[in-house]
Amino acid sequence: MRKLSNILQLGIKELRSLYRDPALLLLIVYSFTLSIYSQATGVPESPFHATIAVVDEDRSQLSARIIDGFQEPYFLKPSYITLSEMDGGMDTGRYTFTLNIPPGFQRDLLAGRRPTIQLNVDATQISQAFSGAGHIQRIIDDEVMEFLRRYRGASATPVQAVVHMAYNPNLVQSWFGAINAIVSQITMLSIILTGAALIREREHGTIEHLLVMPVTPFEIMSAKVWSMGVVVLLATALSLRFVIEGWLAVPIPGSTLLFLGGVTLHLFATTSMGIFFGTLARSMPQLGLLIILVLLPLQILSGGMTPRESMPVLVQDIMLAAPTTHFVELAQAILFRGAGASVVWPQLLALAAIGTAFFFGALSRLRKSLH
């Protein structure tokens, strides 16, 4: 009971220290609100109000149909310019796309030749360039094919594949982006908060006070793990309810309580990692550099951005030791596919085992650094 009381009181002390740190509080609020929203909606699924200019040197029925295909809200009303104005408009950033329809385009097409249309893309407009170029290509292809067939409508094919989109019927990018963002924020914040809590003790000189008190390194570490873990867990629950389900309108078919249980096991591992990094670093800048070196590989290679199956087998095997690999599988299974405990129990078991190993590894390092 005395040990439990020490862990409780030391954890409350950590919460009070965090309450007096406005920078970390602002980071927590931003990471679980605006950061998730911006990551979920930052990459557009299609162009939106993209600026386009057209050099129509053909002045034919087909060129007019192609230009009429650029409709709002995907594109602003196309601007008619001359060939000499095209480079200037791109250089000054007035147009993201410029389309040059050459003279005799319709005549050459009807004669069976293969005329070309020049499309210039301002690749510095990253959010619009890549999705917009593909969108323009589809518009041109559709209008040309319909013009040659003399009617609008899909042509009959011998075999037709009926596609059913499971779990995300409309392929809404923000659904995947929001879940991936909250997984990343949970990992990042838990490591930062626990590492910063240990470094704060060293910078403020309170670590010496703890050493002369009747508390053990196990109690010190347990207090930091549970207090910072509770903060991240609470922020996760609020963000899931009000930002992801409310603001972004992402449906959650699975059990929120089961997901939060998985978050708890994941936090057990990542907060221990934060303690370990806090023993290695001597200042907050050093902690930040260590976290960057570790966090980026964890996010990229855990399967949150690209499927693990597309990675080399050696990388897949190595990443099985990372808690993020199992947490990403668990989060996607519950929040996308509505999986229950009977499906995700291997990930829960793996997180518990990895968290235990990380906890005692960090505890051993903490004992050495304190003595």
PDB file of N, CA, C and O in Angstrom, residues 99-170:
ATOM      1  N   LEU A  99      -3.730  24.690 -70.822  1.00  0.00           N
ATOM      2  CA  LEU A  99      -4.018  23.668 -71.827  1.00  0.00           C
ATOM      3  C   LEU A  99      -3.899  24.300 -73.202  1.00  0.00           C
ATOM      4  O   LEU A  99      -4.512  25.349 -73.467  1.00  0.00           O
ATOM      5  N   ASN A 100      -3.113  23.695 -74.063  1.00  0.00           N
ATOM      6  CA  ASN A 100      -2.910  24.204 -75.420  1.00  0.00           C
ATOM      7  C   ASN A 100      -3.503  23.214 -76.411  1.00  0.00           C
ATOM      8  O   ASN A 100      -2.976  22.117 -76.597  1.00  0.00           O
ATOM      9  N   ILE A 101      -4.632  23.601 -77.047  1.00  0.00           N
ATOM     10  CA  ILE A 101      -5.279  22.777 -78.068  1.00  0.00           C
ATOM     11  C   ILE A 101      -4.783  23.271 -79.419  1.00  0.00           C
ATOM     12  O   ILE A 101      -5.078  24.399 -79.813  1.00  0.00           O
ATOM     13  N   PRO A 102      -4.049  22.458 -80.155  1.00  0.00           N
ATOM     14  CA  PRO A 102      -3.410  22.931 -81.385  1.00  0.00           C
ATOM     15  C   PRO A 102      -4.412  23.118 -82.520  1.00  0.00           C
ATOM     16  O   PRO A 102      -5.512  22.556 -82.491  1.00  0.00           O
ATOM     17  N   PRO A 103      -4.048  23.899 -83.522  1.00  0.00           N
ATOM     18  CA  PRO A 103      -4.952  24.052 -84.676  1.00  0.00           C
ATOM     19  C   PRO A 103      -5.101  22.733 -85.430  1.00  0.00           C
ATOM     20  O   PRO A 103      -4.174  21.925 -85.516  1.00  0.00           O
ATOM     21  N   GLY A 104      -6.300  22.517 -85.952  1.00  0.00           N
ATOM     22  CA  GLY A 104      -6.587  21.297 -86.693  1.00  0.00           C
ATOM     23  C   GLY A 104      -6.731  20.064 -85.825  1.00  0.00           C
ATOM     24  O   GLY A 104      -6.654  18.936 -86.332  1.00  0.00           O
ATOM     25  N   PHE A 105      -6.987  20.247 -84.534  1.00  0.00           N
ATOM     26  CA  PHE A 105      -7.072  19.101 -83.622  1.00  0.00           C
ATOM     27  C   PHE A 105      -8.251  18.213 -83.981  1.00  0.00           C
ATOM     28  O   PHE A 105      -8.107  16.986 -84.130  1.00  0.00           O
ATOM     29  N   GLN A 106      -9.449  18.790 -84.174  1.00  0.00           N
ATOM     30  CA  GLN A 106     -10.625  17.984 -84.514  1.00  0.00           C
ATOM     31  C   GLN A 106     -10.472  17.350 -85.892  1.00  0.00           C
ATOM     32  O   GLN A 106     -10.815  16.164 -86.072  1.00  0.00           O
ATOM     33  N   ARG A 107      -9.949  18.081 -86.863  1.00  0.00           N
ATOM     34  CA  ARG A 107      -9.781  17.542 -88.208  1.00  0.00           C
ATOM     35  C   ARG A 107      -8.830  16.336 -88.207  1.00  0.00           C
ATOM     36  O   ARG A 107      -9.111  15.303 -88.829  1.00  0.00           O
ATOM     37  N   ASP A 108      -7.718  16.490 -87.482  1.00  0.00           N
ATOM     38  CA  ASP A 108      -6.756  15.384 -87.446  1.00  0.00           C
ATOM     39  C   ASP A 108      -7.333  14.163 -86.740  1.00  0.00           C
ATOM     40  O   ASP A 108      -7.056  13.016 -87.105  1.00  0.00           O
ATOM     41  N   LEU A 109      -8.131  14.403 -85.715  1.00  0.00           N
ATOM     42  CA  LEU A 109      -8.719  13.289 -84.970  1.00  0.00           C
ATOM     43  C   LEU A 109      -9.702  12.515 -85.846  1.00  0.00           C
ATOM     44  O   LEU A 109      -9.696  11.277 -85.866  1.00  0.00           O
ATOM     45  N   LEU A 110     -10.539  13.242 -86.603  1.00  0.00           N
ATOM     46  CA  LEU A 110     -11.508  12.575 -87.473  1.00  0.00           C
ATOM     47  C   LEU A 110     -10.826  11.886 -88.646  1.00  0.00           C
ATOM     48  O   LEU A 110     -11.356  10.921 -89.202  1.00  0.00           O
ATOM     49  N   ALA A 111      -9.643  12.364 -89.013  1.00  0.00           N
ATOM     50  CA  ALA A 111      -8.908  11.755 -90.118  1.00  0.00           C
ATOM     51  C   ALA A 111      -8.137  10.519 -89.685  1.00  0.00           C
ATOM     52  O   ALA A 111      -7.458   9.897 -90.521  1.00  0.00           O
ATOM     53  N   GLY A 112      -8.205  10.155 -88.418  1.00  0.00           N
ATOM     54  CA  GLY A 112      -7.528   8.959 -87.941  1.00  0.00           C
ATOM     55  C   GLY A 112      -6.111   9.202 -87.479  1.00  0.00           C
ATOM     56  O   GLY A 112      -5.387   8.245 -87.168  1.00  0.00           O
ATOM     57  N   ARG A 113      -5.687  10.443 -87.464  1.00  0.00           N
ATOM     58  CA  ARG A 113      -4.353  10.737 -86.956  1.00  0.00           C
ATOM     59  C   ARG A 113      -4.385  10.760 -85.423  1.00  0.00           C
ATOM     60  O   ARG A 113      -5.429  10.648 -84.814  1.00  0.00           O
ATOM     61  N   ARG A 114      -3.238  10.919 -84.812  1.00  0.00           N
ATOM     62  CA  ARG A 114      -3.145  10.933 -83.348  1.00  0.00           C
ATOM     63  C   ARG A 114      -2.622  12.293 -82.891  1.00  0.00           C
ATOM     64  O   ARG A 114      -1.436  12.432 -82.544  1.00  0.00           O
ATOM     65  N   PRO A 115      -3.499  13.301 -82.862  1.00  0.00           N
ATOM     66  CA  PRO A 115      -3.049  14.629 -82.423  1.00  0.00           C
ATOM     67  C   PRO A 115      -2.795  14.653 -80.917  1.00  0.00           C
ATOM     68  O   PRO A 115      -3.289  13.806 -80.167  1.00  0.00           O
ATOM     69  N   THR A 116      -2.034  15.611 -80.483  1.00  0.00           N
ATOM     70  CA  THR A 116      -1.694  15.745 -79.058  1.00  0.00           C
ATOM     71  C   THR A 116      -2.153  17.103 -78.532  1.00  0.00           C
ATOM     72  O   THR A 116      -2.258  18.084 -79.279  1.00  0.00           O
ATOM     73  N   ILE A 117      -2.429  17.124 -77.238  1.00  0.00           N
ATOM     74  CA  ILE A 117      -2.779  18.354 -76.524  1.00  0.00           C
ATOM     75  C   ILE A 117      -1.718  18.569 -75.450  1.00  0.00           C
ATOM     76  O   ILE A 117      -1.372  17.634 -74.716  1.00  0.00           O
ATOM     77  N   GLN A 118      -1.229  19.780 -75.372  1.00  0.00           N
ATOM     78  CA  GLN A 118      -0.195  20.083 -74.372  1.00  0.00           C
ATOM     79  C   GLN A 118      -0.852  20.583 -73.085  1.00  0.00           C
ATOM     80  O   GLN A 118      -1.641  21.528 -73.102  1.00  0.00           O
ATOM     81  N   LEU A 119      -0.512  19.923 -71.982  1.00  0.00           N
ATOM     82  CA  LEU A 119      -0.991  20.340 -70.659  1.00  0.00           C
ATOM     83  C   LEU A 119       0.212  20.707 -69.808  1.00  0.00           C
ATOM     84  O   LEU A 119       1.096  19.872 -69.576  1.00  0.00           O
ATOM     85  N   ASN A 120       0.263  21.934 -69.342  1.00  0.00           N
ATOM     86  CA  ASN A 120       1.325  22.404 -68.456  1.00  0.00           C
ATOM     87  C   ASN A 120       0.777  22.482 -67.036  1.00  0.00           C
ATOM     88  O   ASN A 120      -0.316  23.013 -66.812  1.00  0.00           O
ATOM     89  N   VAL A 121       1.534  21.951 -66.089  1.00  0.00           N
ATOM     90  CA  VAL A 121       1.099  21.875 -64.693  1.00  0.00           C
ATOM     91  C   VAL A 121       2.112  22.591 -63.818  1.00  0.00           C
ATOM     92  O   VAL A 121       3.324  22.346 -63.933  1.00  0.00           O
ATOM     93  N   ASP A 122       1.621  23.477 -62.959  1.00  0.00           N
ATOM     94  CA  ASP A 122       2.477  24.130 -61.973  1.00  0.00           C
ATOM     95  C   ASP A 122       2.666  23.159 -60.810  1.00  0.00           C
ATOM     96  O   ASP A 122       1.819  23.070 -59.919  1.00  0.00           O
ATOM     97  N   ALA A 123       3.781  22.420 -60.813  1.00  0.00           N
ATOM     98  CA  ALA A 123       4.008  21.383 -59.801  1.00  0.00           C
ATOM     99  C   ALA A 123       4.299  21.952 -58.430  1.00  0.00           C
ATOM    100  O   ALA A 123       4.351  21.198 -57.455  1.00  0.00           O
ATOM    101  N   THR A 124       4.497  23.282 -58.316  1.00  0.00           N
ATOM    102  CA  THR A 124       4.669  23.863 -56.980  1.00  0.00           C
ATOM    103  C   THR A 124       3.353  23.903 -56.221  1.00  0.00           C
ATOM    104  O   THR A 124       3.358  24.024 -54.993  1.00  0.00           O
ATOM    105  N   GLN A 125       2.225  23.811 -56.919  1.00  0.00           N
ATOM    106  CA  GLN A 125       0.915  23.724 -56.268  1.00  0.00           C
ATOM    107  C   GLN A 125       0.644  22.260 -55.939  1.00  0.00           C
ATOM    108  O   GLN A 125      -0.142  21.576 -56.598  1.00  0.00           O
ATOM    109  N   ILE A 126       1.339  21.774 -54.908  1.00  0.00           N
ATOM    110  CA  ILE A 126       1.354  20.338 -54.642  1.00  0.00           C
ATOM    111  C   ILE A 126      -0.045  19.797 -54.384  1.00  0.00           C
ATOM    112  O   ILE A 126      -0.398  18.698 -54.827  1.00  0.00           O
ATOM    113  N   SER A 127      -0.859  20.550 -53.673  1.00  0.00           N
ATOM    114  CA  SER A 127      -2.176  20.039 -53.292  1.00  0.00           C
ATOM    115  C   SER A 127      -3.100  19.849 -54.484  1.00  0.00           C
ATOM    116  O   SER A 127      -4.053  19.079 -54.420  1.00  0.00           O
ATOM    117  N   GLN A 128      -2.857  20.566 -55.596  1.00  0.00           N
ATOM    118  CA  GLN A 128      -3.747  20.485 -56.748  1.00  0.00           C
ATOM    119  C   GLN A 128      -3.107  19.791 -57.947  1.00  0.00           C
ATOM    120  O   GLN A 128      -3.799  19.177 -58.751  1.00  0.00           O
ATOM    121  N   ALA A 129      -1.779  19.854 -58.064  1.00  0.00           N
ATOM    122  CA  ALA A 129      -1.127  19.477 -59.312  1.00  0.00           C
ATOM    123  C   ALA A 129      -1.383  18.030 -59.707  1.00  0.00           C
ATOM    124  O   ALA A 129      -1.822  17.746 -60.823  1.00  0.00           O
ATOM    125  N   PHE A 130      -1.111  17.102 -58.798  1.00  0.00           N
ATOM    126  CA  PHE A 130      -1.150  15.693 -59.172  1.00  0.00           C
ATOM    127  C   PHE A 130      -2.572  15.194 -59.374  1.00  0.00           C
ATOM    128  O   PHE A 130      -2.866  14.503 -60.349  1.00  0.00           O
ATOM    129  N   SER A 131      -3.470  15.528 -58.448  1.00  0.00           N
ATOM    130  CA  SER A 131      -4.855  15.090 -58.621  1.00  0.00           C
ATOM    131  C   SER A 131      -5.509  15.806 -59.798  1.00  0.00           C
ATOM    132  O   SER A 131      -6.311  15.220 -60.531  1.00  0.00           O
ATOM    133  N   GLY A 132      -5.158  17.073 -60.001  1.00  0.00           N
ATOM    134  CA  GLY A 132      -5.761  17.837 -61.094  1.00  0.00           C
ATOM    135  C   GLY A 132      -5.346  17.356 -62.461  1.00  0.00           C
ATOM    136  O   GLY A 132      -6.157  17.328 -63.396  1.00  0.00           O
ATOM    137  N   ALA A 133      -4.075  16.969 -62.614  1.00  0.00           N
ATOM    138  CA  ALA A 133      -3.602  16.500 -63.918  1.00  0.00           C
ATOM    139  C   ALA A 133      -4.351  15.239 -64.348  1.00  0.00           C
ATOM    140  O   ALA A 133      -4.766  15.102 -65.508  1.00  0.00           O
ATOM    141  N   GLY A 134      -4.542  14.315 -63.417  1.00  0.00           N
ATOM    142  CA  GLY A 134      -5.301  13.106 -63.739  1.00  0.00           C
ATOM    143  C   GLY A 134      -6.755  13.417 -64.050  1.00  0.00           C
ATOM    144  O   GLY A 134      -7.359  12.787 -64.934  1.00  0.00           O
ATOM    145  N   HIS A 135      -7.326  14.392 -63.339  1.00  0.00           N
ATOM    146  CA  HIS A 135      -8.714  14.778 -63.566  1.00  0.00           C
ATOM    147  C   HIS A 135      -8.880  15.372 -64.963  1.00  0.00           C
ATOM    148  O   HIS A 135      -9.848  15.058 -65.675  1.00  0.00           O
ATOM    149  N   ILE A 136      -7.952  16.219 -65.371  1.00  0.00           N
ATOM    150  CA  ILE A 136      -8.010  16.828 -66.701  1.00  0.00           C
ATOM    151  C   ILE A 136      -7.863  15.762 -67.781  1.00  0.00           C
ATOM    152  O   ILE A 136      -8.549  15.798 -68.815  1.00  0.00           O
ATOM    153  N   GLN A 137      -6.966  14.802 -67.560  1.00  0.00           N
ATOM    154  CA  GLN A 137      -6.780  13.722 -68.525  1.00  0.00           C
ATOM    155  C   GLN A 137      -8.073  12.928 -68.726  1.00  0.00           C
ATOM    156  O   GLN A 137      -8.442  12.597 -69.865  1.00  0.00           O
ATOM    157  N   ARG A 138      -8.787  12.662 -67.638  1.00  0.00           N
ATOM    158  CA  ARG A 138     -10.047  11.920 -67.757  1.00  0.00           C
ATOM    159  C   ARG A 138     -11.096  12.731 -68.510  1.00  0.00           C
ATOM    160  O   ARG A 138     -11.875  12.180 -69.298  1.00  0.00           O
ATOM    161  N   ILE A 139     -11.148  14.048 -68.234  1.00  0.00           N
ATOM    162  CA  ILE A 139     -12.122  14.901 -68.936  1.00  0.00           C
ATOM    163  C   ILE A 139     -11.855  14.885 -70.433  1.00  0.00           C
ATOM    164  O   ILE A 139     -12.773  14.727 -71.262  1.00  0.00           O
ATOM    165  N   ILE A 140     -10.598  15.021 -70.830  1.00  0.00           N
ATOM    166  CA  ILE A 140     -10.251  15.023 -72.252  1.00  0.00           C
ATOM    167  C   ILE A 140     -10.592  13.672 -72.884  1.00  0.00           C
ATOM    168  O   ILE A 140     -11.184  13.606 -73.971  1.00  0.00           O
ATOM    169  N   ASP A 141     -10.227  12.584 -72.220  1.00  0.00           N
ATOM    170  CA  ASP A 141     -10.510  11.252 -72.767  1.00  0.00           C
ATOM    171  C   ASP A 141     -12.004  11.025 -72.938  1.00  0.00           C
ATOM    172  O   ASP A 141     -12.458  10.515 -73.983  1.00  0.00           O
ATOM    173  N   ASP A 142     -12.796  11.418 -71.926  1.00  0.00           N
ATOM    174  CA  ASP A 142     -14.248  11.200 -71.999  1.00  0.00           C
ATOM    175  C   ASP A 142     -14.872  12.013 -73.127  1.00  0.00           C
ATOM    176  O   ASP A 142     -15.711  11.498 -73.887  1.00  0.00           O
ATOM    177  N   GLU A 143     -14.473  13.284 -73.237  1.00  0.00           N
ATOM    178  CA  GLU A 143     -15.071  14.136 -74.269  1.00  0.00           C
ATOM    179  C   GLU A 143     -14.675  13.675 -75.670  1.00  0.00           C
ATOM    180  O   GLU A 143     -15.501  13.684 -76.592  1.00  0.00           O
ATOM    181  N   VAL A 144     -13.439  13.247 -75.856  1.00  0.00           N
ATOM    182  CA  VAL A 144     -13.001  12.777 -77.174  1.00  0.00           C
ATOM    183  C   VAL A 144     -13.721  11.492 -77.561  1.00  0.00           C
ATOM    184  O   VAL A 144     -14.198  11.342 -78.702  1.00  0.00           O
ATOM    185  N   MET A 145     -13.836  10.536 -76.614  1.00  0.00           N
ATOM    186  CA  MET A 145     -14.506   9.279 -76.925  1.00  0.00           C
ATOM    187  C   MET A 145     -15.978   9.501 -77.237  1.00  0.00           C
ATOM    188  O   MET A 145     -16.535   8.894 -78.171  1.00  0.00           O
ATOM    189  N   GLU A 146     -16.653  10.357 -76.499  1.00  0.00           N
ATOM    190  CA  GLU A 146     -18.064  10.637 -76.751  1.00  0.00           C
ATOM    191  C   GLU A 146     -18.252  11.364 -78.071  1.00  0.00           C
ATOM    192  O   GLU A 146     -19.242  11.147 -78.786  1.00  0.00           O
ATOM    193  N   PHE A 147     -17.303  12.208 -78.423  1.00  0.00           N
ATOM    194  CA  PHE A 147     -17.390  12.918 -79.702  1.00  0.00           C
ATOM    195  C   PHE A 147     -17.248  11.944 -80.864  1.00  0.00           C
ATOM    196  O   PHE A 147     -17.969  12.038 -81.870  1.00  0.00           O
ATOM    197  N   LEU A 148     -16.327  10.990 -80.745  1.00  0.00           N
ATOM    198  CA  LEU A 148     -16.126  10.023 -81.811  1.00  0.00           C
ATOM    199  C   LEU A 148     -17.282   9.050 -81.916  1.00  0.00           C
ATOM    200  O   LEU A 148     -17.630   8.593 -83.020  1.00  0.00           O
ATOM    201  N   ARG A 149     -17.915   8.691 -80.785  1.00  0.00           N
ATOM    202  CA  ARG A 149     -19.039   7.750 -80.811  1.00  0.00           C
ATOM    203  C   ARG A 149     -20.337   8.425 -81.230  1.00  0.00           C
ATOM    204  O   ARG A 149     -21.319   7.762 -81.536  1.00  0.00           O
ATOM    205  N   ARG A 150     -20.366   9.732 -81.166  1.00  0.00           N
ATOM    206  CA  ARG A 150     -21.546  10.537 -81.515  1.00  0.00           C
ATOM    207  C   ARG A 150     -22.662  10.440 -80.484  1.00  0.00           C
ATOM    208  O   ARG A 150     -23.788  10.855 -80.744  1.00  0.00           O
ATOM    209  N   TYR A 151     -22.378   9.895 -79.301  1.00  0.00           N
ATOM    210  CA  TYR A 151     -23.395   9.861 -78.247  1.00  0.00           C
ATOM    211  C   TYR A 151     -22.693   9.750 -76.906  1.00  0.00           C
ATOM    212  O   TYR A 151     -21.526   9.345 -76.821  1.00  0.00           O
ATOM    213  N   ARG A 152     -23.417  10.122 -75.859  1.00  0.00           N
ATOM    214  CA  ARG A 152     -22.899  10.015 -74.503  1.00  0.00           C
ATOM    215  C   ARG A 152     -23.408   8.734 -73.860  1.00  0.00           C
ATOM    216  O   ARG A 152     -24.556   8.348 -74.069  1.00  0.00           O
ATOM    217  N   GLY A 153     -22.556   8.100 -73.083  1.00  0.00           N
ATOM    218  CA  GLY A 153     -22.947   6.880 -72.410  1.00  0.00           C
ATOM    219  C   GLY A 153     -21.833   5.868 -72.446  1.00  0.00           C
ATOM    220  O   GLY A 153     -20.948   5.919 -73.309  1.00  0.00           O
ATOM    221  N   ALA A 154     -21.891   4.936 -71.502  1.00  0.00           N
ATOM    222  CA  ALA A 154     -20.857   3.912 -71.417  1.00  0.00           C
ATOM    223  C   ALA A 154     -21.094   2.835 -72.466  1.00  0.00           C
ATOM    224  O   ALA A 154     -22.234   2.449 -72.728  1.00  0.00           O
ATOM    225  N   SER A 155     -20.025   2.379 -73.076  1.00  0.00           N
ATOM    226  CA  SER A 155     -20.129   1.317 -74.072  1.00  0.00           C
ATOM    227  C   SER A 155     -20.216  -0.042 -73.376  1.00  0.00           C
ATOM    228  O   SER A 155     -19.625  -0.249 -72.319  1.00  0.00           O
ATOM    229  N   ALA A 156     -20.955  -0.970 -74.004  1.00  0.00           N
ATOM    230  CA  ALA A 156     -21.134  -2.291 -73.426  1.00  0.00           C
ATOM    231  C   ALA A 156     -19.848  -3.107 -73.592  1.00  0.00           C
ATOM    232  O   ALA A 156     -19.179  -3.043 -74.617  1.00  0.00           O
ATOM    233  N   THR A 157     -19.519  -3.871 -72.568  1.00  0.00           N
ATOM    234  CA  THR A 157     -18.340  -4.731 -72.591  1.00  0.00           C
ATOM    235  C   THR A 157     -18.769  -6.173 -72.349  1.00  0.00           C
ATOM    236  O   THR A 157     -19.779  -6.423 -71.686  1.00  0.00           O
ATOM    237  N   PRO A 158     -17.990  -7.147 -72.887  1.00  0.00           N
ATOM    238  CA  PRO A 158     -18.377  -8.560 -72.690  1.00  0.00           C
ATOM    239  C   PRO A 158     -18.416  -8.973 -71.226  1.00  0.00           C
ATOM    240  O   PRO A 158     -19.254  -9.772 -70.825  1.00  0.00           O
ATOM    241  N   VAL A 159     -17.488  -8.456 -70.456  1.00  0.00           N
ATOM    242  CA  VAL A 159     -17.412  -8.809 -69.042  1.00  0.00           C
ATOM    243  C   VAL A 159     -17.376  -7.516 -68.230  1.00  0.00           C
ATOM    244  O   VAL A 159     -16.635  -6.584 -68.571  1.00  0.00           O
ATOM    245  N   GLN A 160     -18.160  -7.457 -67.202  1.00  0.00           N
ATOM    246  CA  GLN A 160     -18.208  -6.273 -66.356  1.00  0.00           C
ATOM    247  C   GLN A 160     -17.963  -6.671 -64.905  1.00  0.00           C
ATOM    248  O   GLN A 160     -18.642  -7.564 -64.383  1.00  0.00           O
ATOM    249  N   ALA A 161     -16.979  -6.031 -64.285  1.00  0.00           N
ATOM    250  CA  ALA A 161     -16.676  -6.284 -62.881  1.00  0.00           C
ATOM    251  C   ALA A 161     -17.513  -5.352 -62.012  1.00  0.00           C
ATOM    252  O   ALA A 161     -17.517  -4.134 -62.209  1.00  0.00           O
ATOM    253  N   VAL A 162     -18.247  -5.929 -61.082  1.00  0.00           N
ATOM    254  CA  VAL A 162     -19.050  -5.154 -60.143  1.00  0.00           C
ATOM    255  C   VAL A 162     -18.220  -4.954 -58.877  1.00  0.00           C
ATOM    256  O   VAL A 162     -17.923  -5.923 -58.177  1.00  0.00           O
ATOM    257  N   VAL A 163     -17.858  -3.730 -58.605  1.00  0.00           N
ATOM    258  CA  VAL A 163     -16.948  -3.419 -57.512  1.00  0.00           C
ATOM    259  C   VAL A 163     -17.747  -2.966 -56.301  1.00  0.00           C
ATOM    260  O   VAL A 163     -18.608  -2.074 -56.408  1.00  0.00           O
ATOM    261  N   HIS A 164     -17.483  -3.575 -55.157  1.00  0.00           N
ATOM    262  CA  HIS A 164     -18.092  -3.179 -53.888  1.00  0.00           C
ATOM    263  C   HIS A 164     -16.979  -2.690 -52.963  1.00  0.00           C
ATOM    264  O   HIS A 164     -16.034  -3.430 -52.676  1.00  0.00           O
ATOM    265  N   MET A 165     -17.071  -1.458 -52.541  1.00  0.00           N
ATOM    266  CA  MET A 165     -16.077  -0.880 -51.642  1.00  0.00           C
ATOM    267  C   MET A 165     -16.462  -1.191 -50.201  1.00  0.00           C
ATOM    268  O   MET A 165     -17.467  -0.691 -49.693  1.00  0.00           O
ATOM    269  N   ALA A 166     -15.686  -2.040 -49.555  1.00  0.00           N
ATOM    270  CA  ALA A 166     -15.983  -2.413 -48.182  1.00  0.00           C
ATOM    271  C   ALA A 166     -15.380  -1.405 -47.212  1.00  0.00           C
ATOM    272  O   ALA A 166     -14.264  -0.920 -47.418  1.00  0.00           O
ATOM    273  N   TYR A 167     -16.143  -1.066 -46.171  1.00  0.00           N
ATOM    274  CA  TYR A 167     -15.708  -0.246 -45.032  1.00  0.00           C
ATOM    275  C   TYR A 167     -15.565   1.248 -45.361  1.00  0.00           C
ATOM    276  O   TYR A 167     -15.584   2.068 -44.456  1.00  0.00           O
ATOM    277  N   ASN A 168     -15.359   1.599 -46.637  1.00  0.00           N
ATOM    278  CA  ASN A 168     -15.265   3.003 -47.031  1.00  0.00           C
ATOM    279  C   ASN A 168     -15.869   3.115 -48.425  1.00  0.00           C
ATOM    280  O   ASN A 168     -15.159   3.273 -49.418  1.00  0.00           O
ATOM    281  N   PRO A 169     -17.216   3.041 -48.541  1.00  0.00           N
ATOM    282  CA  PRO A 169     -17.866   2.902 -49.849  1.00  0.00           C
ATOM    283  C   PRO A 169     -17.528   4.012 -50.838  1.00  0.00           C
ATOM    284  O   PRO A 169     -17.416   3.760 -52.034  1.00  0.00           O
ATOM    285  N   ASN A 170     -17.365   5.246 -50.347  1.00  0.00           N
ATOM    286  CA  ASN A 170     -17.089   6.368 -51.234  1.00  0.00           C
ATOM    287  C   ASN A 170     -15.607   6.709 -51.334  1.00  0.00           C
ATOM    288  O   ASN A 170     -15.243   7.723 -51.935  1.00  0.00           O
TER     289      ASN A 170
END
